[in-house]
Every structure is written in structure tokens, then in C-alpha cells.
C-alpha positions as a printed NumPy array, in Angstrom:
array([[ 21.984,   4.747,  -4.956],
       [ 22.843,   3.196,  -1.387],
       [ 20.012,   0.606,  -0.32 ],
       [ 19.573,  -0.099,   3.135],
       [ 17.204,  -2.639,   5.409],
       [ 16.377,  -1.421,   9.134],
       [ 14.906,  -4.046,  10.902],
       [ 13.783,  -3.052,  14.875],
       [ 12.684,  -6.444,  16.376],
       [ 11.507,  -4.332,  19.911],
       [  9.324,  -2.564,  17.759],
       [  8.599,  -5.532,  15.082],
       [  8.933,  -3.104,  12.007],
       [ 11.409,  -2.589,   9.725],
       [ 12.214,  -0.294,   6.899],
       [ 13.382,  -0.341,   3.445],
       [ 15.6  ,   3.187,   3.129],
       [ 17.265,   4.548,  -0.476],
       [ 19.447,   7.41 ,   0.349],
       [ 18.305,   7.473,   3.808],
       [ 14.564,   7.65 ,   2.838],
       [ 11.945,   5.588,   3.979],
       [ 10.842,   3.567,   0.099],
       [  8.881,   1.17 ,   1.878],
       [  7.977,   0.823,   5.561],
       [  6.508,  -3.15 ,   7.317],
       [  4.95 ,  -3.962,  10.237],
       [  4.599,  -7.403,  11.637],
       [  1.167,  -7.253,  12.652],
       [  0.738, -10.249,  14.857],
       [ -3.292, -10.507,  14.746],
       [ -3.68 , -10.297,  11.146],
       [ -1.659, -11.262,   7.667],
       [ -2.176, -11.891,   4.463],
       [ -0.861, -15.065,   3.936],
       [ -1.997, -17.1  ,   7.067],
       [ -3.547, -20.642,   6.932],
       [ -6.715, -21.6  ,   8.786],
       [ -8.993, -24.154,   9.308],
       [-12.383, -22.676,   9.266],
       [-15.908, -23.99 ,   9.291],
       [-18.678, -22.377,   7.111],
       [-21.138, -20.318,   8.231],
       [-23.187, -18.979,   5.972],
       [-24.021, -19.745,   2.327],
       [-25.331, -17.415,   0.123],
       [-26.504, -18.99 ,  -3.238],
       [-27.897, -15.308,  -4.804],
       [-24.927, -13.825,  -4.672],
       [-22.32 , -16.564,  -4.878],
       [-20.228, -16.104,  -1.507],
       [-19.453, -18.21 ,   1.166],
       [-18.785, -17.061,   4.709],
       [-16.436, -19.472,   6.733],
       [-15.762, -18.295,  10.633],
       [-11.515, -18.249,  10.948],
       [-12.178, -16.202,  13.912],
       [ -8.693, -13.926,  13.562],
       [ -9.828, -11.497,  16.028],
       [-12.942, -10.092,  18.03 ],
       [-13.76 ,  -7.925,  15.422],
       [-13.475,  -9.943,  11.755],
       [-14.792, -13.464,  12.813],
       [-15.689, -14.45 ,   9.443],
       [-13.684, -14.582,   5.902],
       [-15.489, -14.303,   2.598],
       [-14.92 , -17.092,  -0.442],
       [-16.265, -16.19 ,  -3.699],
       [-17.882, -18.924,  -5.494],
       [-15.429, -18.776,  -8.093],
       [-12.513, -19.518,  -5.594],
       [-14.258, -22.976,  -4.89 ],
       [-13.185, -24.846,  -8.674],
       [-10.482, -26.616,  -7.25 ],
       [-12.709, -28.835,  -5.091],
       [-14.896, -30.134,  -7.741],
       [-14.202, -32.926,  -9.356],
       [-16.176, -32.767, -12.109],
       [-16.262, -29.798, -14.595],
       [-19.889, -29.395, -14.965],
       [-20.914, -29.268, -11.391],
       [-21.482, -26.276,  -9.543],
       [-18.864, -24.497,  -7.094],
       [-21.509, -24.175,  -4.26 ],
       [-22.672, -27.724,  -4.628],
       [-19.79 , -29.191,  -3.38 ],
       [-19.905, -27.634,   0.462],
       [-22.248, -27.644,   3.115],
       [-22.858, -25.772,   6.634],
       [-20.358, -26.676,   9.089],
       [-18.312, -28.061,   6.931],
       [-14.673, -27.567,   7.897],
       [-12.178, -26.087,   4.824],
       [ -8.449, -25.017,   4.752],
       [ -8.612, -21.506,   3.616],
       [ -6.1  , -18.356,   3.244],
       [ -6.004, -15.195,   3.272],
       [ -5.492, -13.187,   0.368],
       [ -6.749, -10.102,   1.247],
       [ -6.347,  -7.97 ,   4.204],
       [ -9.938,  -6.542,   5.759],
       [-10.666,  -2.825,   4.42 ],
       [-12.089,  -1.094,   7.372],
       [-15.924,  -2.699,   7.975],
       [-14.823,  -5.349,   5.023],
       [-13.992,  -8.607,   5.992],
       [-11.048, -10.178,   4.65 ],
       [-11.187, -12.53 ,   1.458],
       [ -9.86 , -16.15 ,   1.589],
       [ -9.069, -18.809,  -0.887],
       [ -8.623, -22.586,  -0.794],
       [ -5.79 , -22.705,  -3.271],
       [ -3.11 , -22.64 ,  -0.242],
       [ -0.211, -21.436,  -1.357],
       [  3.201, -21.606,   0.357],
       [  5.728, -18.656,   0.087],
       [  9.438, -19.353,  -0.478],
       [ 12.271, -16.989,  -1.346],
       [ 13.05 , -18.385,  -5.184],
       [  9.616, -20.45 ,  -5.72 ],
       [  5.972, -20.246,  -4.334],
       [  4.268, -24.054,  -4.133],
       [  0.133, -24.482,  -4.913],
       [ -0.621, -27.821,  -4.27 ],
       [ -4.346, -27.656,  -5.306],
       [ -3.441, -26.596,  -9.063],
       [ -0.774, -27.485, -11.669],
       [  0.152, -24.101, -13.172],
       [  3.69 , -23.115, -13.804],
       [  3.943, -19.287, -13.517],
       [  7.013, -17.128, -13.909],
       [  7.464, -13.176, -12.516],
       [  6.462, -10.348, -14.723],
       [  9.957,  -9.066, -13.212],
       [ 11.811, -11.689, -15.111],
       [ 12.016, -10.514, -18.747],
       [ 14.737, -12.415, -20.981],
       [ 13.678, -14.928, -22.554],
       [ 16.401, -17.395, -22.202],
       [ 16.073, -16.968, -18.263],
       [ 11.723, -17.614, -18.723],
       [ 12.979, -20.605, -20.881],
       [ 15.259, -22.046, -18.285],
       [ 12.966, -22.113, -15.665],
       [ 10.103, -23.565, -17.53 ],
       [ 12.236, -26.57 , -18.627],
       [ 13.234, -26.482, -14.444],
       [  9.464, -26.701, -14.202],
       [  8.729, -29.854, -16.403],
       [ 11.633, -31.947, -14.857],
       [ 10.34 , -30.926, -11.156],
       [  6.275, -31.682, -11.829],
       [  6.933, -35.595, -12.667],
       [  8.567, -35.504,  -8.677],
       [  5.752, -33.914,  -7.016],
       [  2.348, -32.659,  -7.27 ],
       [  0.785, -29.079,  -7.359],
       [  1.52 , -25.416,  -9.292],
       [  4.899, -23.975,  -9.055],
       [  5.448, -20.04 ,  -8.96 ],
       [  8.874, -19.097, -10.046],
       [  9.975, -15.639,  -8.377],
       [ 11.928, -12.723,  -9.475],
       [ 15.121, -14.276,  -7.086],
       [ 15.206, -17.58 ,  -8.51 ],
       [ 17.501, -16.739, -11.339],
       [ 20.138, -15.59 ,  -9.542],
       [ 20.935, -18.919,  -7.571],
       [ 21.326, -22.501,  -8.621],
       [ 19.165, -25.155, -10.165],
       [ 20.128, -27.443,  -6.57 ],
       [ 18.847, -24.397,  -4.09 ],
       [ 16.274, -23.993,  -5.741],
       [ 15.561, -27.74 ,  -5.364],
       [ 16.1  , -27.873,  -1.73 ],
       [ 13.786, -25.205,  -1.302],
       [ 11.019, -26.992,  -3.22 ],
       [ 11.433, -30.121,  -1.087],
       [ 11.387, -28.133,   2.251],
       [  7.829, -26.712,   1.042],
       [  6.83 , -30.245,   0.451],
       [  7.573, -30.603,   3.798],
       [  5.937, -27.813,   5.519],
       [  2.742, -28.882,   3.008],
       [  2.819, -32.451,   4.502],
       [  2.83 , -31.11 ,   8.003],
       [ -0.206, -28.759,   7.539],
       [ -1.855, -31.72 ,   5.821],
       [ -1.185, -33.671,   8.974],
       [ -2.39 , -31.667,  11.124],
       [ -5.896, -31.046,   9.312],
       [ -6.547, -34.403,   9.335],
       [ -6.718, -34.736,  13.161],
       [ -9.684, -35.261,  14.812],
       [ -9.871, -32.091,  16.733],
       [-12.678, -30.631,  18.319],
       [-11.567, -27.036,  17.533],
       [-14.393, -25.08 ,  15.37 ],
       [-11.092, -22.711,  13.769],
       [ -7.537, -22.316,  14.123],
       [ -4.457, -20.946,  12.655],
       [ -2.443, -23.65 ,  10.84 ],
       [  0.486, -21.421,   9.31 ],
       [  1.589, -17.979,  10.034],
       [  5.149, -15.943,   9.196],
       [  5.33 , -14.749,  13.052],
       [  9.344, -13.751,  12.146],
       [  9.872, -10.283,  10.715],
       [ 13.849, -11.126,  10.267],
       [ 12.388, -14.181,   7.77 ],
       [  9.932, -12.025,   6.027],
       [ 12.233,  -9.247,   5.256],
       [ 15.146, -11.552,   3.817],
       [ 12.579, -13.648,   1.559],
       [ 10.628, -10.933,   0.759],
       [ 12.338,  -7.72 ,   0.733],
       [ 16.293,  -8.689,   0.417],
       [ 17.999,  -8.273,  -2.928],
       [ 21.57 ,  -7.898,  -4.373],
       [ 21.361,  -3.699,  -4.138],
       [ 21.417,  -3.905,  -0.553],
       [ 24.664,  -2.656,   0.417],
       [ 23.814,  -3.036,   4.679],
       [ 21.697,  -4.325,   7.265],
       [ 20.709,  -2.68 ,  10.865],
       [ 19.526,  -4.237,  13.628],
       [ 19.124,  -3.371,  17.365],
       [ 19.145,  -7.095,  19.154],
       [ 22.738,  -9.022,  18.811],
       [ 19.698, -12.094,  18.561],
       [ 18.412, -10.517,  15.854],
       [ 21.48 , -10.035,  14.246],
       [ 22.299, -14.122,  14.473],
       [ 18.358, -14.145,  12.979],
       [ 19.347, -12.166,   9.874],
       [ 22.829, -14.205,   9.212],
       [ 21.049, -17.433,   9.689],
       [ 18.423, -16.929,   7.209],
       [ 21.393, -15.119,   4.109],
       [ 23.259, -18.353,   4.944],
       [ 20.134, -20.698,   4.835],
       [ 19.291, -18.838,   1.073],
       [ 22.477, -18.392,  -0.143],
       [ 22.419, -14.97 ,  -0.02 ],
       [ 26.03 , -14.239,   1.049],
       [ 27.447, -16.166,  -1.77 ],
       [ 26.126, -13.545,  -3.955],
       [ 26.752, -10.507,  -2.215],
       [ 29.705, -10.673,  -0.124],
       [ 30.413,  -7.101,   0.828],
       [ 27.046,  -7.068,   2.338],
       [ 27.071,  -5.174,   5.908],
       [ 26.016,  -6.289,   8.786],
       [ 25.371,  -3.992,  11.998],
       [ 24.11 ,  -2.917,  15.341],
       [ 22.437,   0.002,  16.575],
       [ 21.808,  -0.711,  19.927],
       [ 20.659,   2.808,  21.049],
       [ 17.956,   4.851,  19.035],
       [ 17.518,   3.358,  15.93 ],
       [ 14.546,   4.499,  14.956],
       [ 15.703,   8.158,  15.724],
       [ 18.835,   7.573,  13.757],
       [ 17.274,   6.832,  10.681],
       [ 14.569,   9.439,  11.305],
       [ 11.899,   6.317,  11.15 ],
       [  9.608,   8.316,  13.536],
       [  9.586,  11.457,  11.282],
       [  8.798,   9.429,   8.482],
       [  5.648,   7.717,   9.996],
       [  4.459,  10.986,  11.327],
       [  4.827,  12.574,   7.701],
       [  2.509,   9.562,   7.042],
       [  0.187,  10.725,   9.619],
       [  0.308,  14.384,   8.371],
       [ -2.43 ,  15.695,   5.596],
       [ -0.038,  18.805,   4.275],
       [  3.66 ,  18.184,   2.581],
       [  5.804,  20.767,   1.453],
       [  7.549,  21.247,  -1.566],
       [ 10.618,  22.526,  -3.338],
       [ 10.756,  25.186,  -4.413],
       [  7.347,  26.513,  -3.642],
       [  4.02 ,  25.35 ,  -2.913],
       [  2.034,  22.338,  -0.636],
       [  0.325,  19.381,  -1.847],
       [ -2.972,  17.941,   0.896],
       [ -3.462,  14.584,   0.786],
       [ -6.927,  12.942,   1.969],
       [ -7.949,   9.812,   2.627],
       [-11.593,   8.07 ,   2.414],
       [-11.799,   4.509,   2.628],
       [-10.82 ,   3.407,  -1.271],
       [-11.065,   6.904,  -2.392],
       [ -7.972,   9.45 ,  -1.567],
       [ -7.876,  13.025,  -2.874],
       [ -4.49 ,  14.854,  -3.494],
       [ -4.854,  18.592,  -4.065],
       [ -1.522,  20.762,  -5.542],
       [ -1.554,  24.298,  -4.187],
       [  1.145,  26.564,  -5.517],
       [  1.135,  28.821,  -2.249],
       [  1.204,  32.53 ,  -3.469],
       [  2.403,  31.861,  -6.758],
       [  1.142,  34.618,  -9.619],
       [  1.534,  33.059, -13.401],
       [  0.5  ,  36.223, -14.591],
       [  3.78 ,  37.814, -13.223],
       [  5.742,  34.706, -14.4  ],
       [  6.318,  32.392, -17.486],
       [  4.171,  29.359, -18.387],
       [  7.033,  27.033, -18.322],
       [  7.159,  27.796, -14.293],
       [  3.51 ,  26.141, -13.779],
       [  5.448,  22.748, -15.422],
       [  8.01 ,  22.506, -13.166],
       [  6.333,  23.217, -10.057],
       [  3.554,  20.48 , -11.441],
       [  6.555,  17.812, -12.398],
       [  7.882,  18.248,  -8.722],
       [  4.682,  17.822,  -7.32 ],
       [  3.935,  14.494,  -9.259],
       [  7.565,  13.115,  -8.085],
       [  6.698,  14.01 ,  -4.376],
       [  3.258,  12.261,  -5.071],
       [  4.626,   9.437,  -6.481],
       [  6.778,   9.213,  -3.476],
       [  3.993,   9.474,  -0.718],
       [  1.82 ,   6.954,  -2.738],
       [  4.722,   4.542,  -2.653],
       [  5.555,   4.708,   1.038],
       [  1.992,   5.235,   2.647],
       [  1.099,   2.407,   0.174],
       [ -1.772,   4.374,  -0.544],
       [ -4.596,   1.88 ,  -3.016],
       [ -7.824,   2.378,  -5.123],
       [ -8.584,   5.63 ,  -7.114],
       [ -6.185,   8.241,  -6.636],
       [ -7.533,  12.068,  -8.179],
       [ -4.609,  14.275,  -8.278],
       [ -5.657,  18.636,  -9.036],
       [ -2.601,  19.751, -10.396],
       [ -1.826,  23.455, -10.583],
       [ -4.061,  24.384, -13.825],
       [ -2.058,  24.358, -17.58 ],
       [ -3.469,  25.545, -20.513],
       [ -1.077,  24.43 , -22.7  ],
       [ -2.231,  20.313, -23.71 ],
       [  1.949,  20.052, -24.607],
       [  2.343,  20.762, -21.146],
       [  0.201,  18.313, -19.669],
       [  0.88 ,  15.249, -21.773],
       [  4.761,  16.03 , -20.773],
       [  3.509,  15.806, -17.222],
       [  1.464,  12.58 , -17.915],
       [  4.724,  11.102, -18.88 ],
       [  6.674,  11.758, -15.851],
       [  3.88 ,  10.32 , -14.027],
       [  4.234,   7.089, -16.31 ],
       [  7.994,   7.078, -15.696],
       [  7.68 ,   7.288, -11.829],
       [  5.087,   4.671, -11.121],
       [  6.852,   2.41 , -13.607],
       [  9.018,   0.968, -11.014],
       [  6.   ,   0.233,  -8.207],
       [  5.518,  -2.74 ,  -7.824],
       [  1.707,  -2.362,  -7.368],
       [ -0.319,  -2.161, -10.676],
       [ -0.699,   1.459, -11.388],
       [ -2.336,   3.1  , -13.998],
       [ -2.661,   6.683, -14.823],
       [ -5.397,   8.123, -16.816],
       [ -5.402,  11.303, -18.812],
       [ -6.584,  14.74 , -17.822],
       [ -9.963,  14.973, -17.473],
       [-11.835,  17.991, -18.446],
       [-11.805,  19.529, -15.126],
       [ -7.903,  19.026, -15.194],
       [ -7.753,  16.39 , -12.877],
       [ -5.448,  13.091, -13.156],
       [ -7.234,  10.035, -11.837],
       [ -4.842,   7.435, -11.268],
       [ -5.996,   3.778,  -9.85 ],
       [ -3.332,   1.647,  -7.624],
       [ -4.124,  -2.182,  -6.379],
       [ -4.205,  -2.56 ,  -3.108],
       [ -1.605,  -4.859,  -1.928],
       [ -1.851,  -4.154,   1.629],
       [ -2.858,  -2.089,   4.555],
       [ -1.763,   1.235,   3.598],
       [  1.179,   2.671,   6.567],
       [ -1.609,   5.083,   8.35 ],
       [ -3.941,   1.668,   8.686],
       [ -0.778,   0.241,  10.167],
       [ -0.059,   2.715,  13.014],
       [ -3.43 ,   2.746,  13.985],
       [ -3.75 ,  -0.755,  14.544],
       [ -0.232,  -1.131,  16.134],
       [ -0.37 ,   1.364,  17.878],
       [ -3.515,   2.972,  18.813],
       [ -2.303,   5.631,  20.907],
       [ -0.558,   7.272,  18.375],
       [ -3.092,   9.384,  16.809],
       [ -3.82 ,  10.934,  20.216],
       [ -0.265,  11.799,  20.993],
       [  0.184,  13.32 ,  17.504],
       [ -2.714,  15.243,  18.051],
       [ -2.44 ,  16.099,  21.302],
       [  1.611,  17.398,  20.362],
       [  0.027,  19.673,  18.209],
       [ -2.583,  21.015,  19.695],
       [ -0.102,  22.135,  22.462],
       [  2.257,  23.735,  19.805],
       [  4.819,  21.492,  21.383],
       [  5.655,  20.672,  17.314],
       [  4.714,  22.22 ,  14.306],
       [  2.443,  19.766,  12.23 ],
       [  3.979,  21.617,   8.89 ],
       [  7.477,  22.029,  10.051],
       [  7.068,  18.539,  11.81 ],
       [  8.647,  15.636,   8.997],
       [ 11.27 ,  18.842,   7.982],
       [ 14.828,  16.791,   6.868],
       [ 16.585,  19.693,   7.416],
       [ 17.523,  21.959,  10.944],
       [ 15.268,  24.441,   9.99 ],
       [ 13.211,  25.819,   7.132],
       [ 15.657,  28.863,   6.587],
       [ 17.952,  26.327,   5.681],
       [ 15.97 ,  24.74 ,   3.2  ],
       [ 15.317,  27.608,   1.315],
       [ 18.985,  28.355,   1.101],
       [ 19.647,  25.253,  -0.08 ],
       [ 17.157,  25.187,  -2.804],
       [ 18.572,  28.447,  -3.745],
       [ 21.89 ,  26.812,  -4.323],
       [ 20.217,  24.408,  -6.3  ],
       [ 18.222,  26.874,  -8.679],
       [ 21.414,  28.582,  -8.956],
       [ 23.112,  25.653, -10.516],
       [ 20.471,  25.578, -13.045],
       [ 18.908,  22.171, -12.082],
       [ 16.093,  21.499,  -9.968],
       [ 16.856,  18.185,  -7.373],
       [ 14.682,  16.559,  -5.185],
       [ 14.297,  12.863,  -3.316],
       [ 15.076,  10.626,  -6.042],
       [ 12.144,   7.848,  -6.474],
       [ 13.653,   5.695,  -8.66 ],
       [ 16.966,   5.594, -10.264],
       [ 16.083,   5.837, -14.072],
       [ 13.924,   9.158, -13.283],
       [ 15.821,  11.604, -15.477],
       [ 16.28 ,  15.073, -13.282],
       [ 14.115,  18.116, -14.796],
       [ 16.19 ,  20.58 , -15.864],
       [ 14.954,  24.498, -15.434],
       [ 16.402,  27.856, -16.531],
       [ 18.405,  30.081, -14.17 ],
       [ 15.908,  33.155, -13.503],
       [ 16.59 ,  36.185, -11.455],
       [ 12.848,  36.179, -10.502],
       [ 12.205,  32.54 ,  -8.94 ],
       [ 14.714,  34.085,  -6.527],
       [ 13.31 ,  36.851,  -5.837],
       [  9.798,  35.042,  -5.053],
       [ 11.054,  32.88 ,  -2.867],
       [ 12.85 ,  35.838,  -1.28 ],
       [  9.565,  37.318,  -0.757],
       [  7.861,  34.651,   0.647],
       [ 10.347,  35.454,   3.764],
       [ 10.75 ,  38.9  ,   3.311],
       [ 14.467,  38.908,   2.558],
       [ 16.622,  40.07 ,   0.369],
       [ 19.638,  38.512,  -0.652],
       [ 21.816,  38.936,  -3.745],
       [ 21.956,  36.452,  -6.94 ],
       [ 24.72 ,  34.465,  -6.294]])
């Protein structure tokens, strides 16, 4: 599978593409991050229900950040006294954001700062050693424990080993843990001068080249493409300053000066974000609907009969489905409780075969997704953690005229709001396509993750000829 990064500084996005399709899409929202540092004073104290409200003032419309009580251990110094007992009105605290703001929700904060690197993450307020879920040997978890123990005696604060670190040295990762001992002694600097300012931002990651390579770079990425030569001295700057072409030579770096959004078909993939209705292969539509922490994702077979076709059909069409699901859940980074209506089976063999494929797909997310089983109204309620704004929360805030022009393009007829996010030249050349492919006895589609095994399907004269009739042709078995 070919792995590519496109980063557009103009636009400040950039795009994580497997095959040439958008797997994960980031905007450098410039108002708002999770992940800032502020200094805030507290506003409001609420004792009943444990929260704290401290004014960080990130824009005209969230003003205030909410700390739970809980959040507040690290300050005491003494086990037994309480969380809320240890801050007072106006008081000024060092808080960050851990959690974006949900529509009319403000956003949560913490005072256990914590500062992001590409191999380690550095707490200074606690003294846990964590290790990614992502790293599973044993001998490698080992290793960086003992790394752990023989850093802690140098320094002070928690340590949170990434899934990157074991892939470099033992002396980069060192020299990455003293340059966030250095950013830490800066922001500690700063907080205590006597300034007059009620809030401010202390710490903010303002470059989308940095974010991407700490964040989002990995060994499977085979190229890079940019559209600024600056941004492409960015980008080599930041592999050199990581170590990152030591590793991965061959890596491929490039720019697209004109249209590189358009290249990469980056527009067509936001507006299939922005669209409720997505097609599928072979046959059918799937509407997706969004409310707040609720979305609702309805499978609709088209004009499909079962009675004039086998059981065995209804799976397929279901498992193909789930895999385009799994894809638009992925890329719109869709959170909260998910109910899926699949296309009704009576068979239970049926559905627990299509529970697995759901299992296999979402295995790879990196969100925490589980998948519950059929309900008795034979609906799938899966739950996903939010782990940021979703991509339609995105657009709208980065660009706010985009909903009218989308709307306004269709209401015109100037595009087709189905036919709109079609990969292909046209839709008659889809379907000939996908006859090709049920010809050769396999069903394909846009592969989500590389370990999804492909569904096989038999070779029927009569899944031809329905898809023949949805366009009133007739062509011959090939």
C-alpha cells in the first residue's frame, strides 16, 4: 500500500492519503487546539458539582475552560485535603487543553501540562512512566522502562514513551528529553513574571509542517508534497532534526506548485464529507446524519428484491456497506454513539459474520472503538472517543463560507450532490468497472486497512442483470 503526506501551507491543511485516498485529513486551526498552554485566572467555583471555571479567553465565543475537581490532585500537597480547597477566585493557574469545545460545550483543561515530543511526551507535575498501547513486545516495553529509571534520577516529572521511540536511539531520544526540559523551563519563566495580563497563551504548535512530522510521519511513508519551496526546507529541517532520514532514506520529497489540492482530489474528498448520501458498489446508498454526539447511519439497498435473489446477496451488500462505513467514520473522524441499520438478515450466522468484519476494520483506528451486538431492532450501535473536531466541524470553522457555496452549487444544478465526490469520469463507468470486478469473482473496494481480508462472492448471471436494469441496458455476460 503506497502512503503519502500532502501538506498545503496556503491553505494550512494537510492530508494523510493510502492509495490516493484521503485516511485522515488536519487542519491547523489557528484560534483553537488541543494542546495549547494558558495562563488563566478562575472565575467561578462550583463546590456542588465539583468544577472549576478559569477564563483562558481563546476566542469571543468560549471565554472560559472547565477543570473538574478531580484534575486539581496534583496541587495538593497533602493527601487528605480536598481538591477545591486548595484554589481561590482570581487565582491565576497554568492550564491545558485537553479537549476541544463540542458545539455550546466549553472546552476541558487540565493542570498536568504536558509537553508533546516526537519519541517521548514530558509531565512535569507527576512521576508516571507510561509506554504506547502500540508498542507490544515485551523486550521493546522492557527496554524503555529501564530507559525510564536511568532518566528520572536526572530530572523531575512523568515520562510518556511513544509508539516512535523504538525505532531510534537511546542518545535521540535523550536530546529530545533535554530540549523539553528546556521549553518547560521557559514556560516556567515566563509564568512567574509579574504581568498584569488576566490570560494568555503560553505554548501553542502554530507550524503544521512540525505537527505533521511528529505526529503523523512514520516509516510507510514512501513521499511527501508540498506547494511552497519554504515549506519544503520546513519539512527537511524537521526529518533531519528527528532523525527521520536515517531511517527511511528513499523517502520522497516534492513540489506541486500548481493545484495541489485538485491533484489529489482533496476538494472532492472534503465535499464527500459535507455530503449526507454515499454510494456504493455494487448497489445501494448508505445516509449518514449527524446530531451533536449522536450520528445515525442508515443502509438502503436501492431497489434490491431478496425475494428474487439468494440470502447470501443481503451479506455482501451489508459487509461492503460496513467497510465504506468504517471508512467515512475514520476520515470525517466522526465520535460518540454511532447506530448503524443495516439491510435486515434473518439468518443470526449472518450477522455475527458481519459483526466480525466490523471488529476487523475498526481494529486499526486509532480512536477507541467498540462495537456492540445487534440489537433487537437489528441495529449495530457502535461508540467511538472523540479525539477531535470531527472534518465537517473543521470546514465550518475554517471556512465558513463553504456550506453556502456547496449549497448554493447545488441548488443551481451546477453539480450533482450524488454524482458530486464520484472517483471515476462518470457513473457509466463505474458500473462497468464493477462489472469487471463481479466477473472475476471477487468483490474490491477502497481498502481501509491492509490486513482486511477481501470478501469473496460467487459469479452470478443475475447480479448482472440487476445492475443492468438499474440502467436499462443490456449487455452480455462477459
Amino acid at each position: 500500500m503506497e502512503k503519502n503526506i500532502v501538506i498545503s501551507s496556503l491553505n494550512n491543511l494537510a492530508a494523510i492519503l493510502h492509495d490516493n485516498y484521503l485516511y485522515e485529513f488536519i487542519i491547523n486551526d489557528s484560534t483553537y487546539q488541543v494542546g495549547n498552554i494558558y495562563i488563566g485566572t478562575i472565575a467561578r467555583i462550583f463546590p456542588t458539582i465539583k468544577a472549576v471555571f478559569v477564563g483562558i479567553q481563546i476566542n469571543k465565543k468560549y471565554k472560559n475552560g472547565f477543570i473538574h475537581a478531580n484534575d486539581l490532585f496534583l496541587l495538593r500537597n497533602k493527601k487528605n485535603v480536598p481538591s477545591l480547597s486548595v484554589i481561590v477566585l482570581k487565582q491565576k493557574l497554568c492550564v491545558q487543553v485537553i479537549k476541544e469545545a463540542f458545539f455550546d460545550k466549553n472546552p476541558r483543561l487540565t493542570v498536568n501540562v504536558s509537553i508533546p515530543g516526537r519519541y517521548v511526551i514530558f509531565s512535569p507535575l507527576n512521576k508516571i512512566v507510561c509506554i504506547s498501547r502500540r508498542i507490544l513486545h515485551n523486550n521493546e516495553k522492557e527496554y524503555l522502562k529501564s530507559l525510564a529509571l536511568l532518566i528520572r534520577p536526572l530530572s523531575f516529572g512523568g515520562i510518556f514513551f511513544r509508539n516512535n521511540a523504538i525505532q531510534v536511539s537511546t542518545d535521540v531520544i535523550l536530546e529530545e528529553w533535554e530540549i523539553l526540559k528546556f521549553l518547560l523551563k521557559l514556560i516556567i519563566k515566563i509564568m512567574n513574571q509579574n504581568l498584569k495580563l488576566q490570560s494568555f497563551l503560553l505554548y501553542q504548535d502554530s507550524n503544521i509542517s512540525k505537527k505533521i512530522i511528529r505526529d503523523f510521519y512514520h516509516l510507510q511513508i514512501s513521499s511527501i508534497f508540498v506547494d511552497l519551496p519554504q515549506a519544503l526546507k520546513k519539512i527537511r529541517f524537521y526529518l533531519e532534526y528527528w532523525s527521520c532520514l536515517t531511517f527511511n532514506p528513499n523517502l520522497k520529497l516534492l513540489v506541486v506548485s500548481k493545484q495541489l489540492l485538485e491533484r489529489f482530489k482533496i476538494h472532492s474528498a472534503i465535499a464527500q464529507a459535507y455530503s449526507f448520501r454515499v454510494e456504493l458498489l455494487p448497489a445501494g446508498y448508505i445516509f449518514i446524519e449527524t446530531f451533536e454526539a449522536l450520528t445515525i447511519i442508515d443502509v438502503n439497498s436501492g431497489i434490491f428484491d431478496k425475494q428474487k435473489h439468494p440470502i447470501g446477496l443481503v451479506l455482501i451488500l451489508n459487509c461492503s456497506a460496513a467497510k465504506e462505513i468504517a471508512y467515512q467514520i475514520k476520515t470525517r473522524n466522526i465520535s460518540g454513539v454511532i447506530v448503524i441499520d443495516f439491510i435486515d438478515m434473518i439468518s443470526k450466522k449472518d450477522q455475527l459474520e458481519l459483526l466480525r468484519y466490523l471488529h476487523k476494520l475498526f481494529k486499526y483506528d486509532y480512536a477507541q472503538t467498540q462495537v456492540v451486538q445487534f440489537s433487537e431492532l437489528g441495529l449495530v450501535e457502535v461508540t467511538r472517543k472523540r479525539t477531535g473536531k470531527s472534518i465537517l466541524e473543521l470546514i465550518i470553522n475554517s471556512y465558513p463560507n463553504f456550506s453556502k457555496v456547496y449549497s448554493a452549487m447545488c441548488r443551481i444544478k451546477v453539480i450533482d450532490p450524488t454524482k458530486f465526490l464520484s472517483e471515476k469520469s462518470s457513473y457509466l463507468t463505474a458500473r462497468l468497472s464493477l462489472i469487471k470486478t463481479y466477473s472475476s469473482a471477487y468483490f474490491e473496494q477502497r481498502t481501509f486497512t491492509p490486513d482486511v481480508k477481501v470478501i469473496q462472492c460467487t459469479k452470478e448471471t443475475y447480479v448482472l442483470n440487476y445492475i443492468m436494469r438499474q440502467k436499462k441496458m443490456k449487455i452480455n455476460v462477459l
